[in-house]
Amino acid sequence: MKISIKDITSLADQSKKFTGVCDIQEFSYLGSEFSINHVEPFDVVLSMIGSGKLHITFSTEAEVSGACDRCLAPVSFVVPVSVDETVEVSEGQVVSDEEEGPYSFVDGEDIDVDELILNEILVNFPAKILCQDDCKGICPVCGKNRNTESCDCDDTVLDPRMAQFLDVFNSFKEVK
Ligand SMILES: [Zn+2]
Ligand SMILES: [Zn+2]
């Protein structure tokens, strides 16, 4: 969703509350596709600090699903979303950050709530997406899912250090 800041910027020291909506269903991250299944209901609060600063705040949780890094089984996980941004405003417009330039979540006179949610999801993204902590992954020799099927291939992949190596190997393959 986008929220117009037009009305609030002229109301010094006042706040407005909006019922939050997340309009993104899918995104890609590091070459993999993820979907957002559910976002807990949330309110977005826009507050003017004096007449020159706009404070944007909300928090929620997003349920995201994607594929296990090792065996590619579908996995769902919850990512916390906590937004607390203060931007400068002038004549009804957000002033770009002095160092960073325009904010990715500002679109003309609108605040792009989806962009804020996505930014937070990426900041809080789990380092590893695993169907279970000890996911045995896919056998690199015969391609069987080692969580559900056993095979007679070389067992050294069960060594956790080896599993880590395979993660690197698999992400390298994805890049190619
Ligand atoms: Zn797995
Ligand atoms: Zn095998």
PDB file of C-alpha atoms and ligand atoms in Angstrom:
ATOM      1  CA  MET A   1       0.000   0.000   0.000  1.00  0.00           C
ATOM      2  CA  LYS A   2       0.983   3.589  -0.438  1.00  0.00           C
ATOM      3  CA  ILE A   3       0.040   6.363   1.971  1.00  0.00           C
ATOM      4  CA  SER A   4      -0.172   9.942   0.820  1.00  0.00           C
ATOM      5  CA  ILE A   5       1.621  12.310   3.167  1.00  0.00           C
ATOM      6  CA  LYS A   6      -0.056  15.344   1.629  1.00  0.00           C
ATOM      7  CA  ASP A   7      -2.583  15.893   4.419  1.00  0.00           C
ATOM      8  CA  ILE A   8      -0.364  15.194   7.376  1.00  0.00           C
ATOM      9  CA  THR A   9       2.642  17.346   6.527  1.00  0.00           C
ATOM     10  CA  SER A  10       0.684  20.539   7.246  1.00  0.00           C
ATOM     11  CA  LEU A  11      -0.433  19.277  10.680  1.00  0.00           C
ATOM     12  CA  ALA A  12       2.481  20.080  13.016  1.00  0.00           C
ATOM     13  CA  ASP A  13       2.901  17.656  15.933  1.00  0.00           C
ATOM     14  CA  GLN A  14      -0.059  15.518  14.949  1.00  0.00           C
ATOM     15  CA  SER A  15      -0.371  11.822  14.217  1.00  0.00           C
ATOM     16  CA  LYS A  16      -2.471   9.770  11.857  1.00  0.00           C
ATOM     17  CA  LYS A  17      -3.102   6.069  12.013  1.00  0.00           C
ATOM     18  CA  PHE A  18      -3.748   3.895   8.955  1.00  0.00           C
ATOM     19  CA  THR A  19      -4.744   0.245   8.714  1.00  0.00           C
ATOM     20  CA  GLY A  20      -1.726  -1.413   7.144  1.00  0.00           C
ATOM     21  CA  VAL A  21      -1.929  -3.571   4.058  1.00  0.00           C
ATOM     22  CA  CYS A  22       0.893  -5.508   2.415  1.00  0.00           C
ATOM     23  CA  ASP A  23       0.463  -5.735  -1.353  1.00  0.00           C
ATOM     24  CA  ILE A  24       3.568  -7.772  -2.172  1.00  0.00           C
ATOM     25  CA  GLN A  25       3.077 -11.489  -2.568  1.00  0.00           C
ATOM     26  CA  GLU A  26       6.413 -12.501  -4.015  1.00  0.00           C
ATOM     27  CA  PHE A  27       9.990 -11.345  -4.069  1.00  0.00           C
ATOM     28  CA  SER A  28      13.364 -12.731  -5.003  1.00  0.00           C
ATOM     29  CA  TYR A  29      16.434 -12.652  -2.825  1.00  0.00           C
ATOM     30  CA  LEU A  30      19.933 -13.865  -3.723  1.00  0.00           C
ATOM     31  CA  GLY A  31      18.594 -15.614  -6.785  1.00  0.00           C
ATOM     32  CA  SER A  32      15.808 -17.511  -5.004  1.00  0.00           C
ATOM     33  CA  GLU A  33      12.051 -16.882  -5.098  1.00  0.00           C
ATOM     34  CA  PHE A  34      10.047 -16.373  -1.927  1.00  0.00           C
ATOM     35  CA  SER A  35       6.397 -15.712  -1.258  1.00  0.00           C
ATOM     36  CA  ILE A  36       4.731 -13.794   1.535  1.00  0.00           C
ATOM     37  CA  ASN A  37       1.866 -15.967   2.758  1.00  0.00           C
ATOM     38  CA  HIS A  38       0.566 -13.809   5.541  1.00  0.00           C
ATOM     39  CA  VAL A  39       1.248 -10.528   7.299  1.00  0.00           C
ATOM     40  CA  GLU A  40      -0.128 -10.007  10.805  1.00  0.00           C
ATOM     41  CA  PRO A  41      -2.615  -7.093  10.940  1.00  0.00           C
ATOM     42  CA  PHE A  42      -0.842  -3.825  11.700  1.00  0.00           C
ATOM     43  CA  ASP A  43      -1.376  -0.086  11.900  1.00  0.00           C
ATOM     44  CA  VAL A  44       0.931   2.440  10.304  1.00  0.00           C
ATOM     45  CA  VAL A  45       1.376   5.597  12.370  1.00  0.00           C
ATOM     46  CA  LEU A  46       2.603   8.769  10.696  1.00  0.00           C
ATOM     47  CA  SER A  47       3.489  11.564  13.104  1.00  0.00           C
ATOM     48  CA  MET A  48       4.762  15.018  12.456  1.00  0.00           C
ATOM     49  CA  ILE A  49       7.571  16.118  14.753  1.00  0.00           C
ATOM     50  CA  GLY A  50       7.169  19.875  14.696  1.00  0.00           C
ATOM     51  CA  SER A  51       6.505  20.727  11.087  1.00  0.00           C
ATOM     52  CA  GLY A  52       9.784  19.587   9.531  1.00  0.00           C
ATOM     53  CA  LYS A  53      10.026  15.903  10.373  1.00  0.00           C
ATOM     54  CA  LEU A  54       7.834  12.923   9.662  1.00  0.00           C
ATOM     55  CA  HIS A  55       8.052   9.814  11.813  1.00  0.00           C
ATOM     56  CA  ILE A  56       6.844   6.557  10.237  1.00  0.00           C
ATOM     57  CA  THR A  57       6.338   3.594  12.496  1.00  0.00           C
ATOM     58  CA  PHE A  58       4.726   0.164  12.469  1.00  0.00           C
ATOM     59  CA  SER A  59       5.544  -3.385  13.398  1.00  0.00           C
ATOM     60  CA  THR A  60       4.216  -6.711  12.273  1.00  0.00           C
ATOM     61  CA  GLU A  61       5.349 -10.184  11.324  1.00  0.00           C
ATOM     62  CA  ALA A  62       5.492 -11.677   7.856  1.00  0.00           C
ATOM     63  CA  GLU A  63       5.176 -15.376   7.151  1.00  0.00           C
ATOM     64  CA  VAL A  64       7.468 -16.134   4.246  1.00  0.00           C
ATOM     65  CA  SER A  65       7.896 -19.364   2.346  1.00  0.00           C
ATOM     66  CA  GLY A  66      10.671 -20.592   0.127  1.00  0.00           C
ATOM     67  CA  ALA A  67      12.797 -23.666  -0.510  1.00  0.00           C
ATOM     68  CA  CYS A  68      15.160 -25.375   1.925  1.00  0.00           C
ATOM     69  CA  ASP A  69      18.766 -24.418   1.083  1.00  0.00           C
ATOM     70  CA  ARG A  70      19.834 -28.059   1.168  1.00  0.00           C
ATOM     71  CA  CYS A  71      16.970 -30.241  -0.044  1.00  0.00           C
ATOM     72  CA  LEU A  72      14.667 -27.673  -1.741  1.00  0.00           C
ATOM     73  CA  ALA A  73      11.616 -28.791   0.282  1.00  0.00           C
ATOM     74  CA  PRO A  74       9.118 -25.961   0.903  1.00  0.00           C
ATOM     75  CA  VAL A  75       9.760 -24.123   4.186  1.00  0.00           C
ATOM     76  CA  SER A  76       7.766 -21.398   5.942  1.00  0.00           C
ATOM     77  CA  PHE A  77       9.268 -19.033   8.462  1.00  0.00           C
ATOM     78  CA  VAL A  78       8.270 -15.862  10.270  1.00  0.00           C
ATOM     79  CA  VAL A  79      10.272 -12.674   9.815  1.00  0.00           C
ATOM     80  CA  PRO A  80       9.786  -9.752  12.208  1.00  0.00           C
ATOM     81  CA  VAL A  81       9.077  -6.388  10.610  1.00  0.00           C
ATOM     82  CA  SER A  82       9.710  -3.315  12.700  1.00  0.00           C
ATOM     83  CA  VAL A  83       9.807   0.046  10.965  1.00  0.00           C
ATOM     84  CA  ASP A  84      10.906   3.232  12.674  1.00  0.00           C
ATOM     85  CA  GLU A  85      11.958   5.900  10.215  1.00  0.00           C
ATOM     86  CA  THR A  86      12.199   9.645  10.574  1.00  0.00           C
ATOM     87  CA  VAL A  87      12.508  11.716   7.442  1.00  0.00           C
ATOM     88  CA  GLU A  88      12.670  15.418   6.823  1.00  0.00           C
ATOM     89  CA  VAL A  89       9.808  17.054   5.018  1.00  0.00           C
ATOM     90  CA  SER A  90       9.587  20.364   3.265  1.00  0.00           C
ATOM     91  CA  GLU A  91       6.575  21.804   1.445  1.00  0.00           C
ATOM     92  CA  GLY A  92       4.706  18.516   1.572  1.00  0.00           C
ATOM     93  CA  GLN A  93       7.580  16.493   0.135  1.00  0.00           C
ATOM     94  CA  VAL A  94      10.085  14.177   1.740  1.00  0.00           C
ATOM     95  CA  VAL A  95      13.593  15.613   1.528  1.00  0.00           C
ATOM     96  CA  SER A  96      16.167  13.099   0.230  1.00  0.00           C
ATOM     97  CA  ASP A  97      18.761  11.844   2.673  1.00  0.00           C
ATOM     98  CA  GLU A  98      21.906  13.987   2.555  1.00  0.00           C
ATOM     99  CA  GLU A  99      24.216  11.029   2.054  1.00  0.00           C
ATOM    100  CA  GLU A 100      22.055   8.242   0.686  1.00  0.00           C
ATOM    101  CA  GLY A 101      19.923  10.278  -1.717  1.00  0.00           C
ATOM    102  CA  PRO A 102      16.217   9.570  -2.290  1.00  0.00           C
ATOM    103  CA  TYR A 103      14.599   7.003   0.017  1.00  0.00           C
ATOM    104  CA  SER A 104      13.543   3.761  -1.682  1.00  0.00           C
ATOM    105  CA  PHE A 105      10.234   3.855   0.233  1.00  0.00           C
ATOM    106  CA  VAL A 106       9.255   7.348  -0.891  1.00  0.00           C
ATOM    107  CA  ASP A 107       7.370   7.703  -4.135  1.00  0.00           C
ATOM    108  CA  GLY A 108       6.566  11.341  -4.821  1.00  0.00           C
ATOM    109  CA  GLU A 109       4.107  12.358  -2.073  1.00  0.00           C
ATOM    110  CA  ASP A 110       3.521   8.752  -1.017  1.00  0.00           C
ATOM    111  CA  ILE A 111       5.121   6.490   1.539  1.00  0.00           C
ATOM    112  CA  ASP A 112       5.474   3.018   0.042  1.00  0.00           C
ATOM    113  CA  VAL A 113       4.602   0.656   2.902  1.00  0.00           C
ATOM    114  CA  ASP A 114       5.360  -2.453   0.812  1.00  0.00           C
ATOM    115  CA  GLU A 115       8.890  -1.260   0.186  1.00  0.00           C
ATOM    116  CA  LEU A 116       9.376  -0.661   3.940  1.00  0.00           C
ATOM    117  CA  ILE A 117       8.105  -4.180   4.670  1.00  0.00           C
ATOM    118  CA  LEU A 118      10.366  -5.742   2.050  1.00  0.00           C
ATOM    119  CA  ASN A 119      13.400  -3.811   3.311  1.00  0.00           C
ATOM    120  CA  GLU A 120      12.762  -5.096   6.830  1.00  0.00           C
ATOM    121  CA  ILE A 121      12.228  -8.673   5.655  1.00  0.00           C
ATOM    122  CA  LEU A 122      15.577  -8.586   3.865  1.00  0.00           C
ATOM    123  CA  VAL A 123      17.362  -7.039   6.861  1.00  0.00           C
ATOM    124  CA  ASN A 124      15.961  -9.722   9.188  1.00  0.00           C
ATOM    125  CA  PHE A 125      16.219 -12.587   6.727  1.00  0.00           C
ATOM    126  CA  PRO A 126      17.457 -15.869   8.207  1.00  0.00           C
ATOM    127  CA  ALA A 127      21.047 -16.662   7.241  1.00  0.00           C
ATOM    128  CA  LYS A 128      20.049 -20.222   6.352  1.00  0.00           C
ATOM    129  CA  ILE A 129      16.689 -21.540   5.286  1.00  0.00           C
ATOM    130  CA  LEU A 130      16.439 -25.131   6.375  1.00  0.00           C
ATOM    131  CA  CYS A 131      13.441 -27.483   6.571  1.00  0.00           C
ATOM    132  CA  GLN A 132      14.983 -28.816   9.787  1.00  0.00           C
ATOM    133  CA  ASP A 133      18.248 -27.968  11.557  1.00  0.00           C
ATOM    134  CA  ASP A 134      19.797 -31.270  10.591  1.00  0.00           C
ATOM    135  CA  CYS A 135      18.453 -31.450   7.038  1.00  0.00           C
ATOM    136  CA  LYS A 136      20.595 -34.019   5.289  1.00  0.00           C
ATOM    137  CA  GLY A 137      20.078 -32.422   1.900  1.00  0.00           C
ATOM    138  CA  ILE A 138      20.109 -34.041  -1.484  1.00  0.00           C
ATOM    139  CA  CYS A 139      22.652 -36.754  -2.180  1.00  0.00           C
ATOM    140  CA  PRO A 140      25.154 -35.129  -4.542  1.00  0.00           C
ATOM    141  CA  VAL A 141      25.803 -38.485  -6.147  1.00  0.00           C
ATOM    142  CA  CYS A 142      22.359 -39.941  -6.869  1.00  0.00           C
ATOM    143  CA  GLY A 143      20.103 -36.932  -6.235  1.00  0.00           C
ATOM    144  CA  LYS A 144      17.857 -38.598  -3.619  1.00  0.00           C
ATOM    145  CA  ASN A 145      16.472 -36.523  -0.776  1.00  0.00           C
ATOM    146  CA  ARG A 146      18.434 -37.946   2.134  1.00  0.00           C
ATOM    147  CA  ASN A 147      15.745 -36.959   4.664  1.00  0.00           C
ATOM    148  CA  THR A 148      13.273 -39.386   3.146  1.00  0.00           C
ATOM    149  CA  GLU A 149      15.364 -41.924   1.251  1.00  0.00           C
ATOM    150  CA  SER A 150      18.613 -43.592   2.002  1.00  0.00           C
ATOM    151  CA  CYS A 151      21.150 -44.517  -0.578  1.00  0.00           C
ATOM    152  CA  ASP A 152      24.455 -46.335  -0.640  1.00  0.00           C
ATOM    153  CA  CYS A 153      26.525 -43.417  -1.848  1.00  0.00           C
ATOM    154  CA  ASP A 154      29.569 -42.147   0.039  1.00  0.00           C
ATOM    155  CA  ASP A 155      28.386 -41.075   3.514  1.00  0.00           C
ATOM    156  CA  THR A 156      30.902 -38.276   4.052  1.00  0.00           C
ATOM    157  CA  VAL A 157      28.206 -35.678   3.214  1.00  0.00           C
ATOM    158  CA  LEU A 158      26.614 -36.425   6.617  1.00  0.00           C
ATOM    159  CA  ASP A 159      29.561 -34.710   8.231  1.00  0.00           C
ATOM    160  CA  PRO A 160      28.195 -31.234   9.165  1.00  0.00           C
ATOM    161  CA  ARG A 161      31.307 -29.524   7.827  1.00  0.00           C
ATOM    162  CA  MET A 162      30.704 -31.283   4.570  1.00  0.00           C
ATOM    163  CA  ALA A 163      27.062 -30.203   4.593  1.00  0.00           C
ATOM    164  CA  GLN A 164      28.232 -26.607   4.944  1.00  0.00           C
ATOM    165  CA  PHE A 165      30.569 -27.078   2.064  1.00  0.00           C
ATOM    166  CA  LEU A 166      27.681 -28.429   0.009  1.00  0.00           C
ATOM    167  CA  ASP A 167      25.623 -25.329   0.794  1.00  0.00           C
ATOM    168  CA  VAL A 168      28.386 -23.203  -0.653  1.00  0.00           C
ATOM    169  CA  PHE A 169      28.666 -25.564  -3.580  1.00  0.00           C
ATOM    170  CA  ASN A 170      24.916 -25.411  -4.224  1.00  0.00           C
ATOM    171  CA  SER A 171      24.722 -21.638  -4.044  1.00  0.00           C
ATOM    172  CA  PHE A 172      27.667 -21.474  -6.416  1.00  0.00           C
ATOM    173  CA  LYS A 173      25.755 -23.685  -8.835  1.00  0.00           C
ATOM    174  CA  GLU A 174      22.722 -21.388  -8.580  1.00  0.00           C
ATOM    175  CA  VAL A 175      24.813 -18.353  -9.479  1.00  0.00           C
ATOM    176  CA  LYS A 176      26.009 -20.065 -12.634  1.00  0.00           C
TER     177      LYS A 176
HETATM  178 ZN    ZN B   1      15.850 -29.562   3.786  1.00  0.00          ZN
HETATM  179 ZN    ZN B   2      23.037 -41.200  -3.102  1.00  0.00          ZN
END
